[in-house]
CSV table of C-alpha atoms in Angstrom, one decimal:
chain,number,residue,atom,x,y,z
K,1,MET,CA,14.8,-16.7,-14.7
K,2,ASP,CA,17.8,-15.3,-12.8
K,3,LYS,CA,16.2,-12.4,-10.9
K,4,ALA,CA,19.6,-11.5,-9.4
K,5,LYS,CA,21.0,-11.0,-12.9
K,6,ILE,CA,17.9,-9.0,-13.9
K,7,LEU,CA,18.2,-6.7,-10.9
K,8,LEU,CA,21.9,-6.3,-11.5
K,9,ASP,CA,21.3,-5.3,-15.1
K,10,LEU,CA,18.6,-2.8,-14.0
K,11,GLN,CA,21.0,-1.3,-11.5
K,12,VAL,CA,23.8,-1.0,-14.0
K,13,ASN,CA,21.4,0.6,-16.6
K,14,GLU,CA,20.2,3.1,-14.0
K,15,LEU,CA,23.7,4.1,-13.2
K,16,LYS,CA,24.5,4.4,-16.9
K,17,GLU,CA,21.5,6.6,-17.5
K,18,LYS,CA,22.5,8.7,-14.5
K,19,GLY,CA,26.0,9.1,-16.0
K,20,ASN,CA,24.5,10.0,-19.4
K,21,ARG,CA,22.3,12.7,-17.9
K,22,ALA,CA,25.2,14.2,-16.0
K,23,LEU,CA,27.4,14.1,-19.1
K,24,ASN,CA,24.8,15.9,-21.2
K,25,ALA,CA,24.6,18.5,-18.4
K,26,ASN,CA,28.4,18.9,-18.4
K,27,ASN,CA,28.6,17.5,-14.9
K,28,PHE,CA,31.7,15.5,-15.7
K,29,ASP,CA,32.6,14.5,-12.1
K,30,GLU,CA,29.2,13.1,-11.5
K,31,ALA,CA,29.1,11.3,-14.8
K,32,ILE,CA,32.5,9.7,-14.1
K,33,ALA,CA,31.4,8.6,-10.7
K,34,ALA,CA,28.2,7.0,-12.0
K,35,TYR,CA,30.0,5.1,-14.8
K,36,THR,CA,32.7,4.0,-12.4
K,37,GLU,CA,30.1,2.6,-10.0
K,38,ALA,CA,28.3,0.8,-12.9
K,39,ILE,CA,31.7,-0.7,-14.1
K,40,SER,CA,32.3,-2.0,-10.5
K,41,LEU,CA,29.0,-4.0,-11.0
K,42,ASP,CA,29.6,-5.1,-14.6
K,43,ASN,CA,33.3,-4.8,-15.7
K,44,LYS,CA,32.6,-6.6,-19.0
K,45,ASN,CA,30.3,-4.0,-20.4
K,46,HIS,CA,32.1,-2.2,-23.2
K,47,VAL,CA,29.5,0.6,-23.4
K,48,LEU,CA,30.2,1.7,-19.9
K,49,TYR,CA,34.0,2.1,-20.6
K,50,SER,CA,33.1,4.0,-23.8
K,51,ASN,CA,30.8,6.4,-22.0
K,52,ARG,CA,33.4,7.0,-19.2
K,53,SER,CA,36.0,7.6,-21.8
K,54,ALA,CA,33.8,10.3,-23.3
K,55,ALA,CA,33.4,11.9,-19.8
K,56,TYR,CA,37.1,11.8,-19.1
K,57,ALA,CA,37.8,13.4,-22.5
K,58,LYS,CA,35.3,16.2,-21.8
K,59,ALA,CA,36.9,16.8,-18.4
K,60,ASN,CA,40.3,17.0,-20.2
K,61,GLN,CA,41.5,13.9,-18.5
K,62,PHE,CA,42.8,12.4,-21.7
K,63,GLU,CA,45.1,9.7,-20.3
K,64,LYS,CA,42.2,8.1,-18.5
K,65,ALA,CA,40.0,8.6,-21.5
K,66,LEU,CA,42.6,6.7,-23.6
K,67,GLU,CA,42.7,3.9,-21.0
K,68,ASP,CA,38.9,3.4,-21.1
K,69,ALA,CA,38.9,3.6,-24.9
K,70,GLU,CA,41.5,0.8,-25.1
K,71,GLN,CA,39.4,-1.3,-22.7
K,72,THR,CA,36.4,-0.7,-24.8
K,73,ILE,CA,38.3,-2.1,-27.8
K,74,ALA,CA,39.6,-5.0,-25.8
K,75,LEU,CA,36.0,-6.0,-24.9
K,76,ASN,CA,34.5,-5.4,-28.3
K,77,PRO,CA,37.2,-5.1,-31.0
K,78,THR,CA,34.7,-4.7,-33.9
K,79,TRP,CA,32.7,-1.8,-32.4
K,80,TRP,CA,33.6,1.5,-34.3
K,81,LYS,CA,32.9,3.7,-31.3
K,82,GLY,CA,35.9,2.3,-29.3
K,83,TYR,CA,38.2,3.5,-32.0
K,84,SER,CA,36.4,6.9,-32.2
K,85,ARG,CA,36.9,7.3,-28.4
K,86,LYS,CA,40.6,6.3,-28.7
K,87,GLY,CA,41.2,8.7,-31.5
K,88,ALA,CA,39.5,11.6,-29.6
K,89,ALA,CA,41.6,10.8,-26.5
K,90,GLU,CA,44.9,10.7,-28.5
K,91,ALA,CA,44.0,13.9,-30.2
K,92,GLY,CA,43.4,15.5,-26.8
K,93,LEU,CA,46.9,14.3,-25.8
K,94,LEU,CA,48.2,15.9,-29.1
K,95,ARG,CA,49.2,12.5,-30.4
K,96,PHE,CA,47.9,13.2,-33.8
K,97,ARG,CA,49.5,10.4,-35.7
K,98,ALA,CA,48.2,7.8,-33.3
K,99,ALA,CA,44.7,9.4,-33.4
K,100,MET,CA,44.8,9.2,-37.2
K,101,GLN,CA,45.7,5.5,-37.0
K,102,SER,CA,42.8,4.8,-34.5
K,103,TYR,CA,40.3,6.5,-36.8
K,104,GLN,CA,41.6,4.4,-39.7
K,105,ASP,CA,41.4,1.2,-37.6
K,106,GLY,CA,37.7,2.0,-36.9
K,107,LEU,CA,37.0,2.6,-40.6
K,108,LYS,CA,38.1,-1.0,-41.3
K,109,TYR,CA,35.0,-2.2,-39.4
K,110,ASP,CA,32.6,0.6,-40.5
K,111,PRO,CA,34.0,2.2,-43.7
K,112,SER,CA,31.1,4.8,-44.1
K,113,ASN,CA,31.0,5.9,-40.5
K,114,ALA,CA,30.6,9.7,-40.5
K,115,ALA,CA,32.2,10.3,-37.0
K,116,LEU,CA,35.3,8.4,-37.9
K,117,ILE,CA,35.6,10.0,-41.3
K,118,GLN,CA,35.2,13.5,-39.8
K,119,GLY,CA,37.8,12.7,-37.1
K,120,ALA,CA,40.3,11.5,-39.6
K,121,GLU,CA,39.8,14.6,-41.7
K,122,GLU,CA,40.3,16.9,-38.7
K,123,ILE,CA,43.5,15.1,-37.8
K,124,THR,CA,44.8,15.3,-41.4
K,125,SER,CA,44.7,19.1,-41.3
K,126,LEU,CA,46.3,19.2,-37.9
K,127,LEU,CA,49.1,16.8,-39.0
K,128,ILE,CA,49.9,19.1,-41.9
K,129,GLN,CA,50.3,22.0,-39.5
K,130,ASN,CA,52.2,20.2,-36.8
K,131,VAL,CA,54.1,17.5,-38.6
K,132,THR,CA,57.4,18.3,-36.9
K,133,SER,CA,56.2,18.8,-33.4
K,134,ASN,CA,56.5,16.5,-30.4
K,135,PHE,CA,53.1,16.3,-28.6
K,136,ASN,CA,53.6,13.4,-26.1
K,137,THR,CA,53.7,15.5,-22.9
K,138,PRO,CA,54.3,13.1,-20.0
K,139,MET,CA,52.5,13.6,-16.7
K,140,ASP,CA,52.2,17.2,-15.6
K,141,VAL,CA,55.6,18.7,-15.4
K,142,ASP,CA,54.4,22.2,-16.0
K,143,PRO,CA,55.1,22.1,-19.8
K,144,GLN,CA,54.5,25.2,-21.9
K,145,PRO,CA,50.9,25.1,-23.2
K,146,HIS,CA,50.7,24.0,-26.8
K,147,THR,CA,49.8,26.7,-29.3
K,148,ALA,CA,49.4,26.7,-33.0
K,149,GLU,CA,52.2,27.6,-35.3
K,150,PRO,CA,52.6,31.4,-35.4
K,151,LYS,CA,51.1,33.0,-38.4
K,152,LYS,CA,53.4,34.9,-40.8
K,153,SER,CA,51.7,38.1,-39.9
K,154,GLU,CA,52.5,37.8,-36.2
K,155,PRO,CA,55.4,40.0,-34.9
K,156,PRO,CA,58.7,38.3,-34.1
K,157,LYS,CA,59.3,37.2,-30.5
K,158,PRO,CA,60.9,39.8,-28.3
K,159,ALA,CA,64.6,39.5,-27.7
K,160,GLU,CA,65.9,37.7,-24.6
K,161,PRO,CA,66.3,40.1,-21.7
K,162,ASN,CA,69.8,41.3,-20.8
K,163,VAL,CA,70.9,39.4,-17.7
K,164,ASP,CA,73.5,42.0,-16.9
K,165,GLU,CA,70.8,44.6,-16.4
K,166,MET,CA,68.9,42.5,-13.8
K,167,ASN,CA,69.3,42.7,-10.0
K,168,GLU,CA,70.4,39.6,-8.1
K,169,GLU,CA,66.9,38.3,-7.4
K,170,GLU,CA,65.7,38.9,-10.9
K,171,ARG,CA,68.7,37.2,-12.4
K,172,LYS,CA,68.3,34.1,-10.2
K,173,LYS,CA,64.6,33.7,-11.0
K,174,TYR,CA,65.4,34.1,-14.7
K,175,LEU,CA,68.1,31.5,-14.7
K,176,ALA,CA,65.9,29.2,-12.6
K,177,LYS,CA,63.2,29.5,-15.2
K,178,LYS,CA,65.6,28.7,-18.1
K,179,GLU,CA,66.8,25.6,-16.2
K,180,LYS,CA,63.2,24.5,-15.7
K,181,GLU,CA,62.4,24.9,-19.4
K,182,ALA,CA,65.5,22.8,-20.3
K,183,GLY,CA,64.4,20.2,-17.8
K,184,ASN,CA,60.9,20.1,-19.3
K,185,ALA,CA,62.4,19.6,-22.8
K,186,ALA,CA,64.5,16.7,-21.5
K,187,TYR,CA,61.6,15.2,-19.6
K,188,LYS,CA,59.4,15.1,-22.8
K,189,LYS,CA,62.2,13.1,-24.4
K,190,LYS,CA,62.3,10.8,-21.3
K,191,ASP,CA,65.9,11.8,-20.8
K,192,PHE,CA,65.3,11.8,-17.0
K,193,ASP,CA,68.9,12.1,-15.9
K,194,THR,CA,69.3,15.4,-17.9
K,195,ALA,CA,65.9,16.6,-16.6
K,196,LEU,CA,67.0,16.0,-13.0
K,197,LYS,CA,70.2,18.0,-13.5
K,198,HIS,CA,68.3,21.0,-14.8
K,199,TYR,CA,65.6,20.9,-12.1
K,200,HIS,CA,68.2,20.7,-9.4
K,201,ALA,CA,70.1,23.6,-11.1
K,202,ALA,CA,66.8,25.5,-11.0
K,203,LEU,CA,66.5,24.9,-7.3
K,204,GLU,CA,70.0,26.1,-6.6
K,205,GLU,CA,69.1,29.4,-8.4
K,206,ASP,CA,65.7,29.7,-6.7
K,207,PRO,CA,65.1,27.4,-3.7
K,208,THR,CA,61.7,29.1,-2.9
K,209,ASP,CA,59.7,27.6,-5.8
K,210,ILE,CA,57.6,24.5,-5.1
K,211,THR,CA,57.4,23.9,-8.9
K,212,PHE,CA,60.9,22.6,-9.1
K,213,HIS,CA,60.3,20.1,-6.3
K,214,ASN,CA,57.1,18.9,-8.1
K,215,ASN,CA,59.0,18.4,-11.3
K,216,ILE,CA,61.8,16.4,-9.6
K,217,ALA,CA,59.1,14.3,-8.0
K,218,ALA,CA,57.5,13.7,-11.4
K,219,VAL,CA,60.8,12.3,-12.7
K,220,TYR,CA,60.9,9.9,-9.7
K,221,PHE,CA,57.3,8.9,-10.3
K,222,GLU,CA,58.1,8.1,-13.9
K,223,ARG,CA,61.1,6.0,-12.8
K,224,LYS,CA,58.9,4.1,-10.3
K,225,GLN,CA,61.0,5.5,-7.5
K,226,TYR,CA,57.9,6.1,-5.4
K,227,ASP,CA,59.6,6.6,-2.0
K,228,GLU,CA,61.9,9.3,-3.5
K,229,CYS,CA,58.9,10.9,-5.1
K,230,ILE,CA,57.1,11.1,-1.8
K,231,LYS,CA,60.1,12.6,0.0
K,232,GLU,CA,60.5,15.2,-2.8
K,233,CYS,CA,56.8,16.2,-2.7
K,234,GLU,CA,57.1,16.6,1.1
K,235,LYS,CA,60.0,19.0,0.6
K,236,GLY,CA,58.0,20.8,-2.0
K,237,ILE,CA,55.0,21.2,0.3
K,238,GLU,CA,57.2,22.6,3.1
K,239,VAL,CA,58.8,25.1,0.7
K,240,GLY,CA,55.4,26.0,-0.7
K,241,ARG,CA,53.9,26.6,2.7
K,242,ALA,CA,56.8,28.8,3.7
K,243,ASN,CA,56.6,30.9,0.6
K,244,ARG,CA,52.8,31.0,0.2
K,245,ALA,CA,52.7,29.0,-3.0
K,246,ASP,CA,49.5,28.7,-5.0
K,247,PHE,CA,47.2,26.1,-3.3
K,248,LYS,CA,46.9,24.3,-6.6
K,249,LEU,CA,50.6,23.5,-6.6
K,250,ILE,CA,50.4,22.2,-3.1
K,251,ALA,CA,47.4,20.1,-4.0
K,252,LYS,CA,49.4,18.7,-6.9
K,253,ALA,CA,52.2,17.6,-4.5
K,254,PHE,CA,49.7,16.0,-2.2
K,255,ALA,CA,48.0,14.2,-5.1
K,256,ARG,CA,51.3,12.9,-6.4
K,257,ILE,CA,52.1,11.5,-2.9
K,258,GLY,CA,48.7,9.8,-3.0
K,259,ASN,CA,49.4,8.3,-6.4
K,260,SER,CA,52.8,7.1,-5.2
K,261,TYR,CA,51.2,5.3,-2.2
K,262,ARG,CA,48.6,3.8,-4.5
K,263,LYS,CA,51.4,2.4,-6.7
K,264,LEU,CA,52.9,1.0,-3.6
K,265,GLU,CA,49.5,-0.6,-2.8
K,266,ASN,CA,49.4,1.4,0.5
K,267,TYR,CA,45.8,2.5,-0.1
K,268,LYS,CA,45.2,3.9,3.4
K,269,GLN,CA,48.0,6.3,3.1
K,270,ALA,CA,47.0,7.1,-0.4
K,271,LYS,CA,43.5,8.0,0.9
K,272,VAL,CA,45.1,10.3,3.5
K,273,TYR,CA,47.0,12.3,0.9
K,274,PHE,CA,44.2,12.4,-1.7
K,275,GLU,CA,42.0,13.9,1.1
K,276,LYS,CA,44.7,16.5,1.9
K,277,ALA,CA,44.9,17.3,-1.8
K,278,MET,CA,41.1,17.8,-1.9
K,279,SER,CA,41.3,20.1,1.1
K,280,GLU,CA,43.7,22.3,-0.9
K,281,HIS,CA,42.0,22.2,-4.3
K,282,ARG,CA,39.1,19.9,-5.4
K,283,THR,CA,39.3,18.5,-8.9
K,284,PRO,CA,37.3,15.7,-10.5
K,285,GLU,CA,40.5,13.7,-11.1
K,286,ILE,CA,41.5,13.7,-7.4
K,287,LYS,CA,38.0,12.9,-6.3
K,288,THR,CA,37.9,9.9,-8.6
K,289,SER,CA,41.3,8.7,-7.3
K,290,LEU,CA,40.0,9.1,-3.8
K,291,SER,CA,36.9,7.0,-4.6
K,292,GLU,CA,39.0,4.3,-6.2
K,293,VAL,CA,41.3,3.9,-3.2
K,294,GLU,CA,38.4,3.9,-0.8
K,295,ALA,CA,36.9,1.0,-2.8
K,296,LYS,CA,40.3,-0.8,-2.6
K,297,ILE,CA,40.5,-0.2,1.2
K,298,LYS,CA,36.9,-1.6,1.6
K,299,GLU,CA,37.8,-4.7,-0.4
K,300,GLU,CA,41.0,-5.2,1.5
K,301,GLU,CA,39.2,-5.0,4.8
K,302,ARG,CA,36.6,-7.4,3.6
K,303,ARG,CA,39.2,-9.9,2.5
K,304,ALA,CA,41.2,-9.5,5.7
K,305,TYR,CA,38.1,-10.3,7.7
K,306,ILE,CA,37.5,-13.6,6.0
K,307,ASN,CA,38.2,-16.5,8.3
K,308,PRO,CA,36.4,-19.8,7.6
K,309,GLU,CA,37.3,-21.3,11.0
K,310,LEU,CA,35.8,-18.4,12.9
K,311,ALA,CA,32.8,-18.5,10.5
K,312,GLU,CA,32.2,-22.1,11.6
K,313,ASP,CA,32.3,-21.1,15.2
K,314,GLU,CA,29.7,-18.4,14.6
K,315,LYS,CA,27.5,-20.8,12.7
K,316,GLU,CA,27.5,-23.2,15.6
K,317,LYS,CA,26.5,-20.5,18.0
K,318,GLY,CA,23.7,-19.5,15.6
K,319,ASN,CA,22.6,-23.1,15.4
K,320,GLU,CA,22.4,-23.3,19.2
K,321,LEU,CA,20.3,-20.2,19.5
K,322,PHE,CA,18.0,-21.4,16.6
K,323,LYS,CA,17.3,-24.6,18.5
K,324,LYS,CA,16.4,-22.5,21.5
K,325,GLY,CA,14.0,-20.4,19.5
K,326,ASP,CA,16.2,-17.2,19.8
K,327,TYR,CA,15.9,-16.4,16.1
K,328,SER,CA,17.1,-12.8,16.4
K,329,GLY,CA,20.2,-13.9,18.3
K,330,ALA,CA,20.8,-16.6,15.7
K,331,VAL,CA,20.6,-14.0,12.9
K,332,LYS,CA,23.5,-12.0,14.5
K,333,HIS,CA,25.8,-15.0,14.6
K,334,TYR,CA,24.9,-16.2,11.1
K,335,SER,CA,25.5,-12.6,9.8
K,336,GLU,CA,28.9,-12.6,11.5
K,337,ALA,CA,29.6,-16.0,10.0
K,338,ILE,CA,28.7,-14.7,6.5
K,339,LYS,CA,31.2,-11.8,6.9
K,340,ARG,CA,33.8,-14.3,7.9
K,341,ASN,CA,33.1,-16.6,4.9
K,342,PRO,CA,30.8,-14.9,2.3
K,343,ASP,CA,31.1,-17.7,-0.2
K,344,ASP,CA,29.5,-20.5,1.9
K,345,PRO,CA,25.8,-21.0,0.7
K,346,LYS,CA,24.9,-22.9,3.9
K,347,LEU,CA,25.3,-19.8,6.0
K,348,TYR,CA,22.8,-17.9,3.9
K,349,SER,CA,20.4,-20.8,4.0
K,350,ASN,CA,20.6,-20.9,7.8
K,351,ARG,CA,19.9,-17.2,8.1
K,352,ALA,CA,17.0,-17.5,5.6
K,353,ALA,CA,15.5,-20.1,8.0
K,354,CYS,CA,15.7,-17.5,10.8
K,355,TYR,CA,14.1,-14.8,8.7
K,356,THR,CA,11.3,-17.2,7.9
K,357,LYS,CA,10.6,-17.8,11.6
K,358,LEU,CA,10.7,-14.0,12.1
K,359,ALA,CA,8.3,-13.4,9.1
K,360,ALA,CA,11.0,-11.2,7.5
K,361,PHE,CA,10.2,-12.9,4.2
K,362,ASP,CA,11.9,-10.3,1.9
K,363,LEU,CA,15.2,-10.7,3.7
K,364,GLY,CA,14.9,-14.4,3.8
K,365,LEU,CA,14.1,-14.5,0.0
K,366,LYS,CA,17.2,-12.4,-0.7
K,367,ASP,CA,19.4,-14.9,1.3
K,368,CYS,CA,17.9,-17.8,-0.6
K,369,GLU,CA,18.7,-16.1,-3.9
K,370,THR,CA,22.3,-15.5,-2.8
K,371,CYS,CA,22.5,-19.1,-1.6
K,372,ILE,CA,21.3,-20.4,-5.0
K,373,LYS,CA,23.6,-18.1,-6.9
K,374,LEU,CA,26.6,-19.5,-5.0
K,375,ASP,CA,25.6,-23.1,-5.5
K,376,ASP,CA,22.7,-23.8,-8.0
K,377,LYS,CA,22.8,-27.4,-6.9
K,378,PHE,CA,22.2,-26.7,-3.2
K,379,ILE,CA,18.8,-28.2,-2.8
K,380,LYS,CA,18.2,-26.6,0.6
K,381,GLY,CA,18.3,-23.2,-1.0
K,382,TYR,CA,15.3,-23.9,-3.2
K,383,ILE,CA,13.3,-25.5,-0.4
K,384,ARG,CA,13.9,-22.5,1.9
K,385,LYS,CA,12.9,-20.3,-1.0
K,386,GLY,CA,9.7,-22.3,-1.5
K,387,LYS,CA,8.7,-22.0,2.1
K,388,ILE,CA,9.3,-18.3,2.2
K,389,LEU,CA,7.2,-17.8,-1.0
K,390,GLN,CA,4.4,-19.8,0.6
K,391,GLY,CA,4.6,-17.5,3.6
K,392,MET,CA,4.3,-14.6,1.2
K,393,GLN,CA,1.1,-16.2,-0.4
K,394,LYS,CA,2.9,-16.7,-3.7
K,395,SER,CA,2.1,-20.3,-4.2
K,396,SER,CA,2.9,-20.5,-7.9
K,397,LYS,CA,6.4,-19.1,-7.4
K,398,ALA,CA,6.8,-21.4,-4.4
K,399,SER,CA,5.8,-24.3,-6.5
K,400,ALA,CA,8.4,-23.4,-9.1
K,401,ALA,CA,11.1,-23.3,-6.4
K,402,TYR,CA,10.0,-26.8,-5.2
K,403,LEU,CA,10.1,-28.0,-8.8
K,404,LYS,CA,13.8,-26.8,-9.1
K,405,ALA,CA,14.5,-28.8,-5.9
K,406,LEU,CA,12.9,-31.9,-7.4
K,407,GLU,CA,15.0,-31.6,-10.5
K,408,ILE,CA,18.0,-32.0,-8.3
K,409,ASP,CA,16.5,-34.8,-6.1
K,410,PRO,CA,13.2,-36.2,-7.3
K,411,GLN,CA,12.8,-38.1,-4.0
K,412,ASN,CA,13.3,-35.2,-1.6
K,413,ALA,CA,10.4,-35.4,0.9
K,414,GLU,CA,10.4,-31.7,1.8
K,415,ALA,CA,10.2,-30.7,-1.8
K,416,ILE,CA,7.4,-33.2,-2.5
K,417,GLU,CA,5.4,-32.0,0.4
K,418,GLY,CA,5.9,-28.3,-0.4
K,419,TYR,CA,4.8,-28.9,-3.9
K,420,ARG,CA,1.8,-30.8,-2.8
K,421,GLN,CA,0.7,-28.0,-0.5
K,422,CYS,CA,1.1,-25.5,-3.3
K,423,SER,CA,-1.0,-27.6,-5.6
K,424,ILE,CA,-3.8,-27.8,-3.0
K,425,SER,CA,-3.9,-24.0,-2.7
K,426,TYR,CA,-4.7,-23.9,-6.4
K,427,GLN,CA,-8.0,-25.8,-5.9
K,428,ARG,CA,-10.5,-23.0,-6.2
K,429,SER,CA,-13.9,-23.0,-7.8
K,430,PRO,CA,-13.9,-21.9,-11.5
K,431,GLU,CA,-16.3,-19.0,-10.5
K,432,ASP,CA,-13.7,-17.7,-8.0
K,433,VAL,CA,-10.9,-18.0,-10.5
K,434,MET,CA,-12.8,-16.1,-13.2
K,435,LYS,CA,-14.0,-13.4,-10.7
K,436,ASN,CA,-10.4,-12.7,-9.6
K,437,ALA,CA,-9.2,-12.8,-13.3
K,438,LEU,CA,-11.8,-10.3,-14.4
K,439,GLY,CA,-10.7,-8.0,-11.6
K,440,ASP,CA,-7.0,-8.0,-12.6
K,441,PRO,CA,-6.2,-5.8,-15.7
K,442,GLU,CA,-2.8,-7.5,-16.1
K,443,VAL,CA,-4.4,-11.0,-16.3
K,444,GLN,CA,-6.9,-9.7,-18.8
K,445,GLN,CA,-4.2,-8.2,-21.0
K,446,ILE,CA,-2.2,-11.5,-20.9
K,447,LEU,CA,-5.3,-13.5,-21.9
K,448,LYS,CA,-6.1,-11.1,-24.8
K,449,ASP,CA,-2.6,-11.6,-26.3
K,450,PRO,CA,-3.0,-13.9,-29.3
K,451,ALA,CA,0.5,-15.2,-28.9
K,452,MET,CA,-0.1,-16.2,-25.3
K,453,ARG,CA,-3.3,-17.9,-26.3
K,454,VAL,CA,-1.3,-20.1,-28.7
K,455,ILE,CA,1.2,-20.8,-26.0
K,456,LEU,CA,-1.4,-21.8,-23.4
K,457,ASP,CA,-3.1,-24.1,-25.9
K,458,GLN,CA,0.2,-25.7,-26.6
K,459,MET,CA,0.9,-26.2,-22.9
K,460,GLN,CA,-2.5,-28.1,-22.6
K,461,THR,CA,-1.7,-30.6,-25.3
K,462,ASP,CA,2.0,-30.9,-24.7
K,463,PRO,CA,3.2,-31.1,-21.0
K,464,LYS,CA,6.8,-30.5,-22.0
K,465,ALA,CA,5.9,-27.2,-23.6
K,466,ALA,CA,5.5,-25.5,-20.2
K,467,LYS,CA,9.1,-26.2,-19.3
K,468,GLU,CA,10.3,-24.9,-22.7
K,469,HIS,CA,8.3,-21.7,-22.5
K,470,LEU,CA,9.5,-21.1,-19.0
K,471,GLN,CA,13.0,-20.7,-20.4
K,472,ASN,CA,11.9,-17.4,-21.9
K,473,PRO,CA,11.9,-14.8,-19.1
K,474,ALA,CA,9.1,-12.6,-20.6
K,475,ILE,CA,6.8,-15.6,-21.2
K,476,ALA,CA,7.7,-17.1,-17.8
K,477,ASP,CA,6.7,-14.0,-16.0
K,478,LYS,CA,3.2,-14.0,-17.7
K,479,ILE,CA,2.7,-17.7,-17.1
K,480,MET,CA,3.6,-17.2,-13.4
K,481,LYS,CA,1.1,-14.4,-13.2
K,482,LEU,CA,-1.6,-16.7,-14.6
K,483,ILE,CA,-0.6,-19.5,-12.2
K,484,GLU,CA,-1.0,-17.1,-9.3
K,485,ALA,CA,-4.4,-16.1,-10.6
K,486,GLY,CA,-5.3,-19.8,-10.7
K,487,ILE,CA,-6.0,-19.8,-14.4
K,488,VAL,CA,-3.0,-22.1,-15.2
K,489,GLN,CA,-2.1,-25.0,-13.0
K,490,ILE,CA,1.1,-27.2,-13.1
K,491,HIS,CA,0.5,-30.9,-12.4
């Protein structure tokens, strides 16, 4: 039984449930953070991406919702919910035709699914109303908010104001606004050259508006001209500060600088600017971006610290102190060696030996588990584990560890001796065994289980049956409990 895998699954499930509770309470930021942490532990779990997609969608972060929906489908192409998530995200982005296709793709796998059918019906009505519109609004270039087609009963739009009747300042701001609107229209069509011309023209008319700098920076970002994007945002921030711009616009500029540095893989600088954006205006999206780059920085630092040669030096220092009986000092050197070379199972085995001497059995056991996970053929890991479990008075589990060692090397003297000692510890009088069993409700419940009775009888008549039943984690756990109680013995 892979306890490390079980513990990991439990941790992932706890984070998923935490995210579900937050999502149900409309705490989208908390839900996204919980799902993100769960994904960092299990990035092959399609349900986690599906749940995070739902959280992003409810937080109106539809681009990210779409990315997670697509990842859900990639991991499980026949699961209807991935297509439902994708359709919802595309609908949120006003990509109605794409949303319709996603719902139809999902119905290929589950033709009677009510959620997919309802989604397709809703999109059908929206397509009829908006069939000639362009809904693919890139990034956040301050586009005009999407509204439904005006009803026939609505009054006609007011006539354009007369520029000749405006004063100089009003005229410039009006002309700047018209240039920005023309730039936004070109941006939506990905005609970036034309968009830049209009945004620069808007700046010439009104150089006090940070929005125009932000829009120019958005074009550079789309073109992957990240250095130019950063410079333009810096200009915009300077203009915004001087003209007391809305703090949300300044936060947007800082966040875009952060995203540019992230694209350049300069995560430390990205972190600086996401933090500046948060100081201006906290949003779930910026907080998530900050958490993601912090994780990148941590991983970079971990990788940069790895040095097998220095790890070997630290191991030798630890060995010297271990020989002298300075186990605490040895632990420090082995720990440093592990940081320098975290994939070497021998280092964990050595530190586990120190923890055993210090009677820190829980820490030693954890190192043994890591050691075995890194190399399941490393016999020393099982022997160390057996000795620690003996120290913890868990003879049956210690015996199982020694048996694993003997599977690798049947002649290993340490494993043979450890197993012999564990066998001796089982030799208690039947009266003592029964007394202990009757006092343990868990043991009584196992013995009353008809299925377990059959299994126990089978194990008595067929020695190979024990090994087969131990392959089932649930049965193995019950058998181990009976071994510890002395009711079952392995010979």
